[in-house]
PDB file of C-alpha atoms in Angstrom:
ATOM      1  CA  MET A   1     -47.719  41.177  61.085  1.00 36.00           C
ATOM      2  CA  ALA A   2     -44.831  43.042  62.694  1.00 38.00           C
ATOM      3  CA  PHE A   3     -41.399  41.411  62.653  1.00 34.00           C
ATOM      4  CA  ARG A   4     -41.270  41.255  66.469  1.00 36.00           C
ATOM      5  CA  ASP A   5     -44.699  39.556  66.511  1.00 37.00           C
ATOM      6  CA  ILE A   6     -43.336  36.715  64.383  1.00 33.00           C
ATOM      7  CA  PHE A   7     -40.636  36.168  66.982  1.00 31.00           C
ATOM      8  CA  LYS A   8     -43.280  36.090  69.713  1.00 34.00           C
ATOM      9  CA  GLN A   9     -45.347  33.559  67.813  1.00 37.00           C
ATOM     10  CA  HIS A  10     -42.368  31.296  67.305  1.00 36.00           C
ATOM     11  CA  SER A  11     -40.887  31.657  70.780  1.00 37.00           C
ATOM     12  CA  ARG A  12     -42.745  28.666  72.176  1.00 35.00           C
ATOM     13  CA  LYS A  13     -41.737  25.074  71.603  1.00 48.00           C
ATOM     14  CA  ASP A  14     -44.961  24.346  69.710  1.00 45.00           C
ATOM     15  CA  ALA A  15     -47.056  27.267  68.464  1.00 43.00           C
ATOM     16  CA  GLY A  16     -49.790  26.985  65.911  1.00 47.00           C
ATOM     17  CA  GLY A  17     -48.219  24.121  64.005  1.00 54.00           C
ATOM     18  CA  VAL A  18     -44.595  25.305  64.065  1.00 66.00           C
ATOM     19  CA  PHE A  19     -42.015  24.787  66.783  1.00 76.00           C
ATOM     20  CA  VAL A  20     -38.505  25.679  67.808  1.00 82.00           C
ATOM     21  CA  PHE A  21     -36.373  23.559  70.096  1.00 87.00           C
ATOM     22  CA  ASP A  22     -36.176  24.383  73.772  1.00 88.00           C
ATOM     23  CA  GLN A  23     -32.409  24.691  74.101  1.00 88.00           C
ATOM     24  CA  SER A  24     -32.388  23.966  77.834  1.00 91.00           C
ATOM     25  CA  GLU A  25     -34.276  20.709  77.249  1.00 91.00           C
ATOM     26  CA  LEU A  26     -31.904  19.720  74.468  1.00 93.00           C
ATOM     27  CA  SER A  27     -28.938  20.472  76.720  1.00 94.00           C
ATOM     28  CA  ILE A  28     -30.288  18.130  79.388  1.00 95.00           C
ATOM     29  CA  LEU A  29     -30.981  15.459  76.775  1.00 95.00           C
ATOM     30  CA  ALA A  30     -27.439  15.698  75.404  1.00 97.00           C
ATOM     31  CA  SER A  31     -25.862  15.488  78.859  1.00 97.00           C
ATOM     32  CA  THR A  32     -28.048  12.503  79.725  1.00 96.00           C
ATOM     33  CA  HIS A  33     -27.057  10.511  76.643  1.00 97.00           C
ATOM     34  CA  LYS A  34     -23.469  11.571  75.875  1.00 98.00           C
ATOM     35  CA  THR A  35     -21.778   8.741  77.790  1.00 98.00           C
ATOM     36  CA  THR A  36     -24.099   6.149  76.269  1.00 97.00           C
ATOM     37  CA  TYR A  37     -23.462   7.650  72.843  1.00 99.00           C
ATOM     38  CA  ASN A  38     -19.692   7.573  72.980  1.00 98.00           C
ATOM     39  CA  GLU A  39     -19.490   4.103  74.553  1.00 98.00           C
ATOM     40  CA  ALA A  40     -21.986   2.503  72.159  1.00 98.00           C
ATOM     41  CA  ASN A  41     -21.112  -0.421  69.916  1.00 98.00           C
ATOM     42  CA  PRO A  42     -20.317  -0.996  67.122  1.00 98.00           C
ATOM     43  CA  PHE A  43     -19.683   2.770  66.784  1.00 98.00           C
ATOM     44  CA  PRO A  44     -20.911   5.860  68.652  1.00 98.00           C
ATOM     45  CA  HIS A  45     -24.684   6.193  68.374  1.00 99.00           C
ATOM     46  CA  VAL A  46     -27.875   6.739  70.342  1.00 98.00           C
ATOM     47  CA  VAL A  47     -31.571   5.984  69.883  1.00 98.00           C
ATOM     48  CA  ILE A  48     -33.972   8.583  71.324  1.00 97.00           C
ATOM     49  CA  ASP A  49     -37.729   8.068  71.174  1.00 97.00           C
ATOM     50  CA  ASP A  50     -40.265  10.917  70.914  1.00 95.00           C
ATOM     51  CA  PHE A  51     -37.547  13.294  69.758  1.00 95.00           C
ATOM     52  CA  LEU A  52     -39.720  15.903  68.043  1.00 94.00           C
ATOM     53  CA  PRO A  53     -42.615  17.631  69.819  1.00 90.00           C
ATOM     54  CA  ALA A  54     -45.642  15.385  69.232  1.00 91.00           C
ATOM     55  CA  HIS A  55     -47.517  17.929  67.129  1.00 90.00           C
ATOM     56  CA  GLY A  56     -44.476  18.573  64.962  1.00 91.00           C
ATOM     57  CA  ALA A  57     -43.915  14.863  64.338  1.00 94.00           C
ATOM     58  CA  HIS A  58     -47.553  14.282  63.413  1.00 94.00           C
ATOM     59  CA  GLN A  59     -47.515  17.318  61.137  1.00 93.00           C
ATOM     60  CA  ALA A  60     -44.371  16.063  59.397  1.00 96.00           C
ATOM     61  CA  LEU A  61     -46.075  12.736  58.770  1.00 97.00           C
ATOM     62  CA  ALA A  62     -49.328  14.338  57.583  1.00 96.00           C
ATOM     63  CA  GLU A  63     -47.446  16.516  55.080  1.00 96.00           C
ATOM     64  CA  PHE A  64     -44.856  13.938  54.030  1.00 98.00           C
ATOM     65  CA  PRO A  65     -44.935  13.767  50.208  1.00 98.00           C
ATOM     66  CA  PRO A  66     -46.566  10.633  48.752  1.00 98.00           C
ATOM     67  CA  PRO A  67     -44.466   8.418  46.466  1.00 97.00           C
ATOM     68  CA  ASP A  68     -45.919  10.001  43.324  1.00 97.00           C
ATOM     69  CA  ALA A  69     -45.086  13.589  44.366  1.00 97.00           C
ATOM     70  CA  PRO A  70     -42.914  15.401  41.784  1.00 96.00           C
ATOM     71  CA  LEU A  71     -40.132  16.321  44.220  1.00 96.00           C
ATOM     72  CA  TRP A  72     -38.825  12.731  44.417  1.00 97.00           C
ATOM     73  CA  LEU A  73     -35.966  11.649  42.180  1.00 94.00           C
ATOM     74  CA  ASP A  74     -36.747   8.666  39.939  1.00 92.00           C
ATOM     75  CA  TRP A  75     -35.271   5.666  41.773  1.00 92.00           C
ATOM     76  CA  THR A  76     -35.283   3.562  38.580  1.00 91.00           C
ATOM     77  CA  LYS A  77     -32.624   5.876  37.142  1.00 89.00           C
ATOM     78  CA  ARG A  78     -30.384   5.678  40.191  1.00 87.00           C
ATOM     79  CA  ASP A  79     -28.613   2.831  42.031  1.00 87.00           C
ATOM     80  CA  THR A  80     -31.062  -0.067  41.687  1.00 89.00           C
ATOM     81  CA  ILE A  81     -28.581  -2.622  43.022  1.00 93.00           C
ATOM     82  CA  HIS A  82     -27.771  -1.240  46.464  1.00 95.00           C
ATOM     83  CA  GLN A  83     -30.863   0.903  47.080  1.00 96.00           C
ATOM     84  CA  PRO A  84     -33.789  -0.276  44.960  1.00 97.00           C
ATOM     85  CA  LYS A  85     -37.125   1.482  45.491  1.00 97.00           C
ATOM     86  CA  LYS A  86     -35.503   4.152  47.668  1.00 97.00           C
ATOM     87  CA  LEU A  87     -36.863   7.634  47.029  1.00 97.00           C
ATOM     88  CA  GLY A  88     -34.797  10.701  47.797  1.00 96.00           C
ATOM     89  CA  VAL A  89     -34.971  14.427  47.230  1.00 95.00           C
ATOM     90  CA  GLY A  90     -31.264  15.022  46.885  1.00 86.00           C
ATOM     91  CA  SER A  91     -31.095  18.797  47.224  1.00 90.00           C
ATOM     92  CA  ALA A  92     -32.612  21.903  48.788  1.00 94.00           C
ATOM     93  CA  GLU A  93     -33.809  22.993  45.346  1.00 94.00           C
ATOM     94  CA  ARG A  94     -36.142  19.992  45.104  1.00 94.00           C
ATOM     95  CA  LEU A  95     -36.970  20.170  48.805  1.00 95.00           C
ATOM     96  CA  ALA A  96     -38.537  23.580  48.120  1.00 94.00           C
ATOM     97  CA  GLN A  97     -41.502  21.657  46.695  1.00 95.00           C
ATOM     98  CA  ALA A  98     -42.308  20.241  50.155  1.00 96.00           C
ATOM     99  CA  SER A  99     -44.832  21.992  52.409  1.00 94.00           C
ATOM    100  CA  PRO A 100     -43.653  25.099  54.312  1.00 92.00           C
ATOM    101  CA  SER A 101     -44.205  23.318  57.635  1.00 92.00           C
ATOM    102  CA  LEU A 102     -42.097  20.337  56.601  1.00 94.00           C
ATOM    103  CA  GLN A 103     -39.351  22.653  55.385  1.00 95.00           C
ATOM    104  CA  HIS A 104     -39.522  24.500  58.720  1.00 94.00           C
ATOM    105  CA  ILE A 105     -38.973  21.259  60.631  1.00 95.00           C
ATOM    106  CA  LEU A 106     -35.907  20.434  58.529  1.00 96.00           C
ATOM    107  CA  PHE A 107     -34.513  23.957  58.934  1.00 95.00           C
ATOM    108  CA  THR A 108     -35.040  23.677  62.706  1.00 95.00           C
ATOM    109  CA  LEU A 109     -33.006  20.461  62.669  1.00 97.00           C
ATOM    110  CA  ASN A 110     -30.195  22.534  61.121  1.00 97.00           C
ATOM    111  CA  SER A 111     -30.497  25.269  63.749  1.00 96.00           C
ATOM    112  CA  TYR A 112     -28.083  26.550  66.389  1.00 95.00           C
ATOM    113  CA  ALA A 113     -29.948  24.696  69.146  1.00 95.00           C
ATOM    114  CA  MET A 114     -29.585  21.395  67.308  1.00 97.00           C
ATOM    115  CA  ILE A 115     -25.892  21.984  66.624  1.00 98.00           C
ATOM    116  CA  GLU A 116     -25.239  22.756  70.299  1.00 97.00           C
ATOM    117  CA  PHE A 117     -27.101  19.574  71.245  1.00 97.00           C
ATOM    118  CA  LEU A 118     -25.076  17.457  68.822  1.00 98.00           C
ATOM    119  CA  GLU A 119     -21.732  18.922  69.880  1.00 98.00           C
ATOM    120  CA  THR A 120     -22.471  18.152  73.539  1.00 98.00           C
ATOM    121  CA  LEU A 121     -23.820  14.693  72.741  1.00 98.00           C
ATOM    122  CA  THR A 122     -21.012  13.583  70.430  1.00 98.00           C
ATOM    123  CA  GLY A 123     -18.065  15.576  71.735  1.00 98.00           C
ATOM    124  CA  ILE A 124     -17.343  16.737  68.173  1.00 98.00           C
ATOM    125  CA  GLN A 125     -16.890  20.507  68.105  1.00 97.00           C
ATOM    126  CA  GLY A 126     -17.308  22.881  65.186  1.00 98.00           C
ATOM    127  CA  LEU A 127     -20.216  21.034  63.584  1.00 98.00           C
ATOM    128  CA  ILE A 128     -21.772  22.700  60.550  1.00 98.00           C
ATOM    129  CA  PRO A 129     -25.208  21.868  59.083  1.00 98.00           C
ATOM    130  CA  ASP A 130     -25.749  21.315  55.376  1.00 97.00           C
ATOM    131  CA  PRO A 131     -28.087  23.985  53.942  1.00 96.00           C
ATOM    132  CA  HIS A 132     -28.083  22.152  50.595  1.00 96.00           C
ATOM    133  CA  PHE A 133     -29.416  18.882  52.100  1.00 96.00           C
ATOM    134  CA  THR A 134     -27.155  16.939  49.750  1.00 94.00           C
ATOM    135  CA  GLY A 135     -28.377  13.342  49.782  1.00 93.00           C
ATOM    136  CA  GLY A 136     -30.616  14.087  52.772  1.00 95.00           C
ATOM    137  CA  GLY A 137     -33.787  15.905  53.740  1.00 97.00           C
ATOM    138  CA  LEU A 138     -36.492  13.337  53.036  1.00 98.00           C
ATOM    139  CA  HIS A 139     -36.181   9.601  52.377  1.00 98.00           C
ATOM    140  CA  GLN A 140     -38.912   7.116  51.514  1.00 98.00           C
ATOM    141  CA  ILE A 141     -38.527   3.410  50.767  1.00 98.00           C
ATOM    142  CA  LEU A 142     -41.251   1.577  48.891  1.00 98.00           C
ATOM    143  CA  PRO A 143     -42.460  -1.977  49.627  1.00 98.00           C
ATOM    144  CA  GLY A 144     -39.759  -4.435  48.595  1.00 98.00           C
ATOM    145  CA  GLY A 145     -37.074  -1.756  48.780  1.00 98.00           C
ATOM    146  CA  LYS A 146     -33.872  -1.843  50.780  1.00 98.00           C
ATOM    147  CA  LEU A 147     -30.652   0.006  51.527  1.00 98.00           C
ATOM    148  CA  ALA A 148     -27.551  -2.175  51.469  1.00 97.00           C
ATOM    149  CA  ILE A 149     -25.027  -1.934  54.294  1.00 98.00           C
ATOM    150  CA  HIS A 150     -22.518   0.835  53.639  1.00 97.00           C
ATOM    151  CA  SER A 151     -20.330   3.531  55.099  1.00 96.00           C
ATOM    152  CA  ASP A 152     -21.090   7.008  53.805  1.00 95.00           C
ATOM    153  CA  PHE A 153     -19.132   9.392  51.622  1.00 94.00           C
ATOM    154  CA  ASN A 154     -17.006  11.588  53.869  1.00 93.00           C
ATOM    155  CA  PHE A 155     -16.507  14.847  51.955  1.00 94.00           C
ATOM    156  CA  ASP A 156     -18.913  17.375  50.468  1.00 94.00           C
ATOM    157  CA  SER A 157     -17.288  19.048  47.471  1.00 92.00           C
ATOM    158  CA  LYS A 158     -19.650  22.032  47.551  1.00 92.00           C
ATOM    159  CA  LEU A 159     -19.189  22.788  51.249  1.00 95.00           C
ATOM    160  CA  LYS A 160     -15.538  21.672  51.261  1.00 95.00           C
ATOM    161  CA  LEU A 161     -16.269  19.989  54.591  1.00 97.00           C
ATOM    162  CA  TYR A 162     -16.001  16.514  56.092  1.00 97.00           C
ATOM    163  CA  ARG A 163     -19.129  14.596  57.038  1.00 97.00           C
ATOM    164  CA  ARG A 164     -19.211  13.632  60.720  1.00 98.00           C
ATOM    165  CA  ILE A 165     -22.749  12.992  62.028  1.00 98.00           C
ATOM    166  CA  ASN A 166     -25.954  11.445  60.658  1.00 98.00           C
ATOM    167  CA  THR A 167     -29.365  12.111  62.222  1.00 99.00           C
ATOM    168  CA  LEU A 168     -32.385  10.067  61.156  1.00 99.00           C
ATOM    169  CA  ILE A 169     -35.932  10.613  62.409  1.00 98.00           C
ATOM    170  CA  PHE A 170     -38.448   7.950  61.440  1.00 99.00           C
ATOM    171  CA  LEU A 171     -42.069   8.836  60.697  1.00 99.00           C
ATOM    172  CA  ASN A 172     -43.685   5.403  60.564  1.00 99.00           C
ATOM    173  CA  ILE A 173     -46.777   5.231  62.740  1.00 97.00           C
ATOM    174  CA  ASP A 174     -48.193   1.838  63.837  1.00 97.00           C
ATOM    175  CA  TRP A 175     -45.115   0.129  62.400  1.00 98.00           C
ATOM    176  CA  LYS A 176     -45.061  -3.637  62.920  1.00 98.00           C
ATOM    177  CA  GLU A 177     -42.033  -5.812  63.599  1.00 98.00           C
ATOM    178  CA  GLU A 178     -42.889  -8.037  60.649  1.00 98.00           C
ATOM    179  CA  TYR A 179     -42.645  -5.059  58.279  1.00 99.00           C
ATOM    180  CA  GLY A 180     -38.882  -5.094  58.758  1.00 98.00           C
ATOM    181  CA  GLY A 181     -37.003  -1.984  57.701  1.00 98.00           C
ATOM    182  CA  HIS A 182     -34.734  -2.196  60.753  1.00 99.00           C
ATOM    183  CA  LEU A 183     -31.719   0.093  60.680  1.00 99.00           C
ATOM    184  CA  GLU A 184     -28.804  -2.300  61.139  1.00 99.00           C
ATOM    185  CA  LEU A 185     -25.435  -1.284  62.581  1.00 99.00           C
ATOM    186  CA  TRP A 186     -22.595  -3.654  61.693  1.00 98.00           C
ATOM    187  CA  ASP A 187     -19.065  -4.045  62.990  1.00 98.00           C
ATOM    188  CA  SER A 188     -16.260  -2.669  60.827  1.00 96.00           C
ATOM    189  CA  THR A 189     -15.175  -6.130  59.631  1.00 96.00           C
ATOM    190  CA  MET A 190     -18.718  -6.980  58.473  1.00 97.00           C
ATOM    191  CA  THR A 191     -18.692 -10.061  60.670  1.00 97.00           C
ATOM    192  CA  ARG A 192     -22.005  -9.440  62.438  1.00 97.00           C
ATOM    193  CA  CYS A 193     -24.896  -7.056  62.948  1.00 98.00           C
ATOM    194  CA  VAL A 194     -24.498  -5.535  66.411  1.00 98.00           C
ATOM    195  CA  GLN A 195     -27.678  -3.411  66.628  1.00 98.00           C
ATOM    196  CA  ARG A 196     -31.077  -3.541  64.911  1.00 98.00           C
ATOM    197  CA  VAL A 197     -33.358  -0.514  65.322  1.00 99.00           C
ATOM    198  CA  LEU A 198     -37.043  -0.679  64.393  1.00 99.00           C
ATOM    199  CA  PRO A 199     -37.997   2.526  62.491  1.00 99.00           C
ATOM    200  CA  ILE A 200     -40.999   3.459  64.630  1.00 99.00           C
ATOM    201  CA  PHE A 201     -42.726   6.839  64.676  1.00 98.00           C
ATOM    202  CA  ASN A 202     -40.697   9.783  66.046  1.00 97.00           C
ATOM    203  CA  ARG A 203     -37.678   7.627  66.855  1.00 98.00           C
ATOM    204  CA  CYS A 204     -34.396   9.462  66.307  1.00 98.00           C
ATOM    205  CA  VAL A 205     -31.092   7.717  65.618  1.00 99.00           C
ATOM    206  CA  ILE A 206     -27.887   9.754  65.719  1.00 99.00           C
ATOM    207  CA  PHE A 207     -24.500   8.261  64.882  1.00 99.00           C
ATOM    208  CA  ASN A 208     -20.946   9.094  63.897  1.00 98.00           C
ATOM    209  CA  THR A 209     -20.272   8.630  60.222  1.00 96.00           C
ATOM    210  CA  ASP A 210     -16.803   7.510  59.197  1.00 94.00           C
ATOM    211  CA  LYS A 211     -15.176   4.655  57.290  1.00 93.00           C
ATOM    212  CA  ASP A 212     -16.148   2.143  59.990  1.00 93.00           C
ATOM    213  CA  SER A 213     -19.790   3.161  60.559  1.00 97.00           C
ATOM    214  CA  CYS A 214     -21.431   0.400  58.523  1.00 98.00           C
ATOM    215  CA  HIS A 215     -25.214   0.739  58.448  1.00 98.00           C
ATOM    216  CA  GLY A 216     -28.310   0.249  56.320  1.00 98.00           C
ATOM    217  CA  HIS A 217     -31.471  -1.820  56.079  1.00 96.00           C
ATOM    218  CA  PRO A 218     -30.405  -4.712  53.884  1.00 97.00           C
ATOM    219  CA  GLU A 219     -33.545  -6.864  53.955  1.00 96.00           C
ATOM    220  CA  PRO A 220     -36.337  -5.964  51.497  1.00 97.00           C
ATOM    221  CA  LEU A 221     -39.203  -4.079  53.129  1.00 98.00           C
ATOM    222  CA  ASN A 222     -42.135  -6.383  53.886  1.00 98.00           C
ATOM    223  CA  THR A 223     -45.013  -3.905  54.025  1.00 98.00           C
ATOM    224  CA  PRO A 224     -48.461  -3.794  52.412  1.00 97.00           C
ATOM    225  CA  ASP A 225     -48.566  -1.906  49.118  1.00 96.00           C
ATOM    226  CA  HIS A 226     -49.799   1.331  50.721  1.00 96.00           C
ATOM    227  CA  ILE A 227     -47.179   1.506  53.504  1.00 98.00           C
ATOM    228  CA  THR A 228     -43.706   2.993  53.001  1.00 99.00           C
ATOM    229  CA  ARG A 229     -40.715   3.594  55.272  1.00 99.00           C
ATOM    230  CA  LYS A 230     -40.438   7.366  55.814  1.00 99.00           C
ATOM    231  CA  SER A 231     -37.642   9.338  57.447  1.00 99.00           C
ATOM    232  CA  LEU A 232     -36.027  12.731  57.816  1.00 98.00           C
ATOM    233  CA  ALA A 233     -32.278  12.664  57.197  1.00 98.00           C
ATOM    234  CA  LEU A 234     -29.841  15.347  58.357  1.00 98.00           C
ATOM    235  CA  TYR A 235     -26.070  15.319  57.907  1.00 98.00           C
ATOM    236  CA  TYR A 236     -23.586  17.472  59.785  1.00 98.00           C
ATOM    237  CA  TYR A 237     -20.045  18.371  58.824  1.00 98.00           C
ATOM    238  CA  SER A 238     -16.838  19.865  60.199  1.00 97.00           C
ATOM    239  CA  ARG A 239     -13.818  21.592  58.739  1.00 95.00           C
ATOM    240  CA  ASP A 240     -11.509  18.791  59.849  1.00 91.00           C
ATOM    241  CA  PRO A 241     -12.043  15.043  59.407  1.00 89.00           C
ATOM    242  CA  LYS A 242     -11.942  12.449  62.121  1.00 88.00           C
ATOM    243  CA  GLU A 243      -8.301  11.676  62.852  1.00 86.00           C
ATOM    244  CA  GLY A 244      -7.159   8.986  60.438  1.00 82.00           C
ATOM    245  CA  ASP A 245     -10.178   9.376  58.146  1.00 82.00           C
ATOM    246  CA  ASN A 246      -8.990  12.177  55.877  1.00 82.00           C
ATOM    247  CA  ASP A 247      -8.811  10.232  52.594  1.00 86.00           C
ATOM    248  CA  ILE A 248     -11.744  11.429  50.501  1.00 91.00           C
ATOM    249  CA  ARG A 249     -14.072   8.569  49.521  1.00 91.00           C
ATOM    250  CA  THR A 250     -17.480   7.908  48.039  1.00 92.00           C
ATOM    251  CA  THR A 251     -20.134   5.637  49.542  1.00 94.00           C
ATOM    252  CA  ASP A 252     -18.538   2.272  50.358  1.00 95.00           C
ATOM    253  CA  TRP A 253     -21.028  -0.579  49.864  1.00 96.00           C
ATOM    254  CA  ARG A 254     -20.356  -3.634  52.018  1.00 96.00           C
ATOM    255  CA  ILE A 255     -21.089  -7.339  51.627  1.00 94.00           C
ATOM    256  CA  ARG A 256     -22.693  -9.322  54.446  1.00 96.00           C
ATOM    257  CA  PRO A 257     -21.508 -12.861  55.253  1.00 94.00           C
ATOM    258  CA  GLY A 258     -23.041 -15.260  52.742  1.00 86.00           C
ATOM    259  CA  GLU A 259     -24.221 -12.446  50.485  1.00 87.00           C
ATOM    260  CA  ALA A 260     -23.408 -12.538  46.773  1.00 75.00           C
ATOM    261  CA  GLU A 261     -21.230  -9.717  45.496  1.00 68.00           C
TER     262      GLU A 261
END
């Protein structure tokens, strides 16, 4: 196939199983939600349903690696206190074991069109995607698993950049309220949960990440043995930190009221 023919094939939003973002549509979406995003409590965020083209979302789910796939890191050898039964890939090197279509979707979420969308939505300029997918890419939480409330690390030592934005896209079809797995957003003093977001299929959550963006899903997942909580996770950086958040830190795990340390 000629090089120019590949560009023709990929020029549509959804073509033969692969897609690229329609930048004009993303621009409208960003303009529509930017005020809501920046005025949201307890910190800037937005929830957008049906974010990926339907075919792309269904393909991502169909090709999402099962829990026994070799690309997952062994959760039993990681942090079993704050994130038990949470599977991660951790790096682009391991992500290379995922299907080409799934890799394409993740690369598209790191594309120019996505960066332009995020800069308009958040008001943060000079955003840079992470080609290494450090700590991101694919996440999967097994029944009984959880992710304690935390604020994220703020500096990538390989990129030499500050982390500014998280984007999560959930891939959980026919998800029931009683399964739990809500993404919880807490106030900075850990006094109360302000927002609870059910991780339903093709729901996208975008939020600022700084020392006060406390989030997680702290209650153990209540799903049948064959159902897991699946998500795509993308992190975006900038050369400069948020004003007042320039002290380099690791993940800061938080304690909820009444919770044992």
